Coordinates of C-alpha atoms and ligand atoms in Angstrom, one line a residue:
M427 CA 0.2 -0.4 -0.3
K428 CA 1.8 3.6 -1.6
P429 CA 1.3 6.2 1.0
K430 CA -1.1 8.8 -0.5
I431 CA 0.3 12.5 0.3
L432 CA -0.9 15.5 -0.3
V433 CA 1.1 18.9 -1.0
V434 CA -0.9 22.1 -0.4
Y435 CA 0.1 25.6 -0.8
Y436 CA -0.2 29.0 -1.8
S437 CA 2.6 31.0 -2.9
A438 CA 1.5 34.7 -5.1
T439 CA 5.1 34.8 -6.8
G440 CA 6.2 31.2 -6.7
N441 CA 8.7 30.5 -3.7
V442 CA 7.0 28.9 -1.8
A443 CA 5.7 26.9 -5.5
R444 CA 9.3 26.1 -5.8
L445 CA 9.7 24.0 -2.2
A446 CA 6.4 22.7 -2.9
H447 CA 7.2 20.8 -6.0
G448 CA 10.3 20.4 -3.4
L449 CA 8.9 18.3 -0.8
A450 CA 6.5 16.2 -3.8
K451 CA 10.0 15.0 -5.0
G452 CA 11.2 13.8 -1.8
A453 CA 7.6 11.9 -1.3
A454 CA 8.3 10.5 -4.5
D455 CA 11.3 9.3 -4.5
T456 CA 10.0 6.7 -1.5
G457 CA 7.3 5.2 -4.0
A458 CA 4.6 7.6 -2.6
D459 CA 1.4 8.7 -4.3
V460 CA 1.9 12.6 -3.8
R461 CA -1.0 15.1 -5.9
I462 CA 0.5 18.8 -5.4
R463 CA -2.2 21.4 -5.3
R464 CA -2.8 25.0 -4.9
V465 CA -4.7 27.2 -3.0
A466 CA -7.2 29.1 -4.9
E467 CA -6.1 33.1 -4.5
T468 CA -8.9 35.4 -3.3
A469 CA -7.4 39.3 -3.8
P470 CA -8.9 41.4 -5.4
L471 CA -7.4 42.0 -8.6
E472 CA -6.1 45.6 -7.9
A473 CA -4.1 44.3 -5.5
I474 CA -2.7 41.9 -7.7
A475 CA -1.7 44.1 -10.1
S476 CA 0.0 46.2 -8.1
N477 CA 3.3 43.7 -7.2
P478 CA 4.1 42.7 -11.1
R479 CA 5.5 39.3 -9.3
W480 CA 2.4 38.3 -8.5
S481 CA 1.1 38.8 -11.3
D482 CA 3.2 37.5 -13.9
Y483 CA 3.5 34.2 -11.3
L484 CA -0.6 34.0 -12.0
S485 CA -0.5 34.3 -15.3
R486 CA 2.2 31.5 -16.2
D487 CA 0.4 28.3 -17.9
D488 CA 2.3 25.8 -15.7
L489 CA 0.4 26.3 -12.0
D490 CA -0.6 23.8 -9.9
E491 CA -4.8 22.3 -10.3
I492 CA -6.6 24.0 -7.4
A493 CA -6.8 22.3 -3.9
S494 CA -10.0 20.8 -3.5
L495 CA -11.3 19.0 -0.3
D496 CA -11.6 15.9 -1.9
D497 CA -7.7 16.0 -1.7
V498 CA -7.4 15.9 1.7
V499 CA -9.8 13.4 1.8
W500 CA -7.5 11.4 -0.2
A501 CA -4.5 12.0 1.9
D502 CA -2.9 10.0 4.4
G503 CA 0.1 12.7 4.8
M504 CA -0.2 16.6 4.2
A505 CA 2.3 19.0 3.9
I506 CA 1.2 22.7 4.0
G507 CA 2.7 25.4 3.0
S508 CA 2.4 29.0 2.6
P509 CA 4.4 32.5 2.6
T510 CA 4.8 34.6 6.3
R511 CA 2.9 37.3 5.7
F512 CA 3.2 39.6 8.6
G513 CA 4.6 36.2 10.9
G514 CA 2.2 34.2 10.1
P515 CA 0.0 32.3 6.7
A516 CA -1.6 33.7 4.9
S517 CA -5.0 34.7 4.1
Q518 CA -5.5 32.5 1.4
L519 CA -4.3 29.5 3.1
K520 CA -6.1 29.7 5.9
A521 CA -9.4 30.5 3.3
F522 CA -8.9 26.7 2.2
L523 CA -8.1 24.9 5.5
D524 CA -10.9 26.8 7.2
T525 CA -13.2 25.1 4.6
T526 CA -12.3 21.3 6.3
G527 CA -15.2 21.7 8.4
G528 CA -17.0 19.3 7.8
L529 CA -14.3 16.7 7.6
W530 CA -13.1 17.9 11.4
M531 CA -16.9 17.0 13.0
Q532 CA -16.4 13.6 11.0
G533 CA -13.2 13.6 12.8
A534 CA -12.0 12.6 8.8
L535 CA -8.2 14.3 9.8
L536 CA -7.6 12.3 12.5
T537 CA -5.3 9.7 11.4
K538 CA -3.5 12.0 8.8
V539 CA 0.1 13.4 9.7
C540 CA 0.9 16.5 8.2
T541 CA 4.1 18.8 7.8
A542 CA 4.7 23.0 7.5
F543 CA 7.0 24.7 5.4
T544 CA 6.8 28.5 4.5
S545 CA 9.2 31.2 3.0
A546 CA 10.1 34.5 4.1
S547 CA 12.2 38.0 3.2
T548 CA 13.9 37.9 6.5
G549 CA 15.8 35.1 8.8
H550 CA 13.8 36.8 12.2
G551 CA 10.7 37.8 10.1
G552 CA 8.7 35.0 11.2
V553 CA 9.0 31.8 10.0
E554 CA 8.5 29.8 13.0
S555 CA 5.3 31.3 13.6
T556 CA 4.4 31.0 10.4
V557 CA 5.0 27.0 10.6
L558 CA 3.4 27.3 13.7
A559 CA 0.4 29.0 13.1
I560 CA -0.1 26.3 10.5
N561 CA 0.4 23.7 13.2
N562 CA -2.1 24.9 15.3
H563 CA -4.7 23.8 12.4
C564 CA -3.4 20.4 13.0
Y565 CA -4.1 20.2 16.5
H566 CA -7.8 20.8 16.3
W567 CA -8.0 18.1 13.3
G568 CA -6.3 15.7 15.8
T569 CA -3.3 15.3 13.0
L570 CA 0.1 13.9 13.7
I571 CA 2.7 17.0 12.8
M572 CA 5.4 16.1 11.5
P573 CA 8.3 18.6 12.7
L574 CA 11.6 19.0 10.1
G575 CA 14.1 18.3 12.5
Y576 CA 17.7 17.3 12.2
P577 CA 17.8 14.3 9.7
D578 CA 20.8 14.9 8.4
S579 CA 23.2 18.0 9.1
H580 CA 22.1 19.9 5.7
I581 CA 19.6 21.3 7.7
L582 CA 22.2 23.0 10.2
K583 CA 23.9 24.1 7.0
V584 CA 20.5 25.6 5.0
T585 CA 18.2 27.5 7.8
G586 CA 18.9 25.1 11.2
N587 CA 15.3 25.9 11.3
P588 CA 13.7 22.3 12.6
Y589 CA 9.6 23.7 12.7
G590 CA 9.8 23.1 8.9
S591 CA 11.9 24.1 5.5
S592 CA 11.9 27.5 4.8
F593 CA 13.1 29.5 2.2
I594 CA 15.0 33.6 3.0
A595 CA 14.0 35.2 0.0
R596 CA 17.0 38.1 -0.2
S597 CA 16.0 40.7 -3.1
G598 CA 14.0 38.7 -5.1
S599 CA 15.5 35.4 -4.8
T600 CA 14.1 31.9 -5.9
P601 CA 14.6 28.6 -3.8
D602 CA 18.5 27.4 -4.3
E603 CA 19.5 24.3 -4.5
D604 CA 19.9 23.8 -0.8
S605 CA 16.9 25.0 -0.1
L606 CA 15.0 22.7 -2.1
T607 CA 17.4 19.9 0.0
A608 CA 15.8 20.4 2.7
A609 CA 12.2 20.4 1.5
H610 CA 13.1 16.8 -0.2
T611 CA 14.2 15.7 3.1
Q612 CA 11.0 17.3 4.6
G613 CA 9.0 15.2 1.7
A614 CA 10.7 12.2 2.0
R615 CA 10.2 12.2 6.2
L616 CA 6.8 12.4 5.9
A617 CA 5.8 9.9 2.9
T618 CA 8.5 7.3 5.4
I619 CA 6.8 7.7 8.3
V620 CA 3.3 8.0 6.6
G621 CA 4.7 4.3 5.0
D622 CA 5.7 3.2 8.3
L623 CA 2.3 4.0 10.1
L624 CA 0.6 2.9 7.5
R625 CA 2.0 -1.1 7.8
G626 CA 1.4 -0.6 11.4
R627 CA -2.3 -0.4 11.4
R628 CA -2.6 -3.3 8.8
E629 CA -0.5 -5.8 11.2
S630 CA -2.3 -4.3 13.9
E631 CA -6.0 -5.5 12.7
M632 CA -4.6 -8.9 10.9
T633 CA -3.6 -10.0 14.6
Ligands
LIG1842 C1 2.0 41.3 2.0 C2 3.3 40.4 2.7 C3 3.2 40.0 3.7 C4 4.6 39.7 4.1 N1 5.2 39.9 5.3 C5 6.8 39.1 5.6 C6 7.1 38.9 7.5 O1 6.1 39.2 7.5 N2 8.5 38.6 7.1 C7 9.3 38.3 6.3 O2 10.2 38.1 6.7 N3 8.4 37.9 5.3 C8 7.4 38.9 4.7 N4 6.9 39.1 3.4 C9 7.9 38.2 2.2 C10 7.5 37.1 1.6 O3 7.4 36.6 2.6 C11 8.0 36.7 0.8 O4 8.3 36.9 -0.4 C12 8.3 34.8 0.3 O5 9.4 34.6 -0.5 C13 6.9 34.9 -1.0 O6 6.8 33.5 -1.1 P1 5.9 33.3 -2.2 O7 6.6 33.8 -3.6 O8 5.4 32.1 -2.0 O9 4.4 34.0 -2.6 C14 5.5 39.3 3.1 C15 5.3 40.0 1.6 C16 4.1 40.8 1.6 C17 3.3 40.6 0.1

């Protein structure tokens, strides 16, 4: 049984999207089934038009499919990402996560494992608070939370952030190989842990 991993994110200018693909590759490289989904844009057109990097990103023809609650139901594990916005996740991501009330009431999220990731423009501008705020949803859903931790020395080399992979976008830079390697590690670790849990559950059902 392959673990099913959903990577769901919001990105305005592409940085979190790039990290999302790094995580997805990490999960896929372990043999997991992976879906990558972005949440819908909800900002007014005039706000988008005020930032050329934002409007350019949204006009690309290779954007990922929009996330639905069916994707959430499908997944055994979820990696959830957002740019840091004033020290927390973007409202676009929260708007999507707030549609999970029905699933929460049914207890449909209790057996999943979640992990979070982000990008910000400064090292002290809120990457940790953003990951922790995304994780707040998981406490309510009852999911297990998987931090990135320090599974290999590479994490110390990048941001040294064990809460979740995070890219610091200085002067409009885009995620580099180091950040993508950390994201890959997080995705692989999520898929491996989910796979172990699924196997354990199946074995306990058979005994
Ligand atoms: C409205 C707004 C608020 C932001 N707030 C923060 C912040 O609190 N801390 C920070 O370091 N960067 C902040 N940023 C910068 C973004 O987090 C950063 O550019 C990020 O890499 C964007 O990711 P994306 O390309 O996936 O949209 C903010 C950007 C915007 C547009």
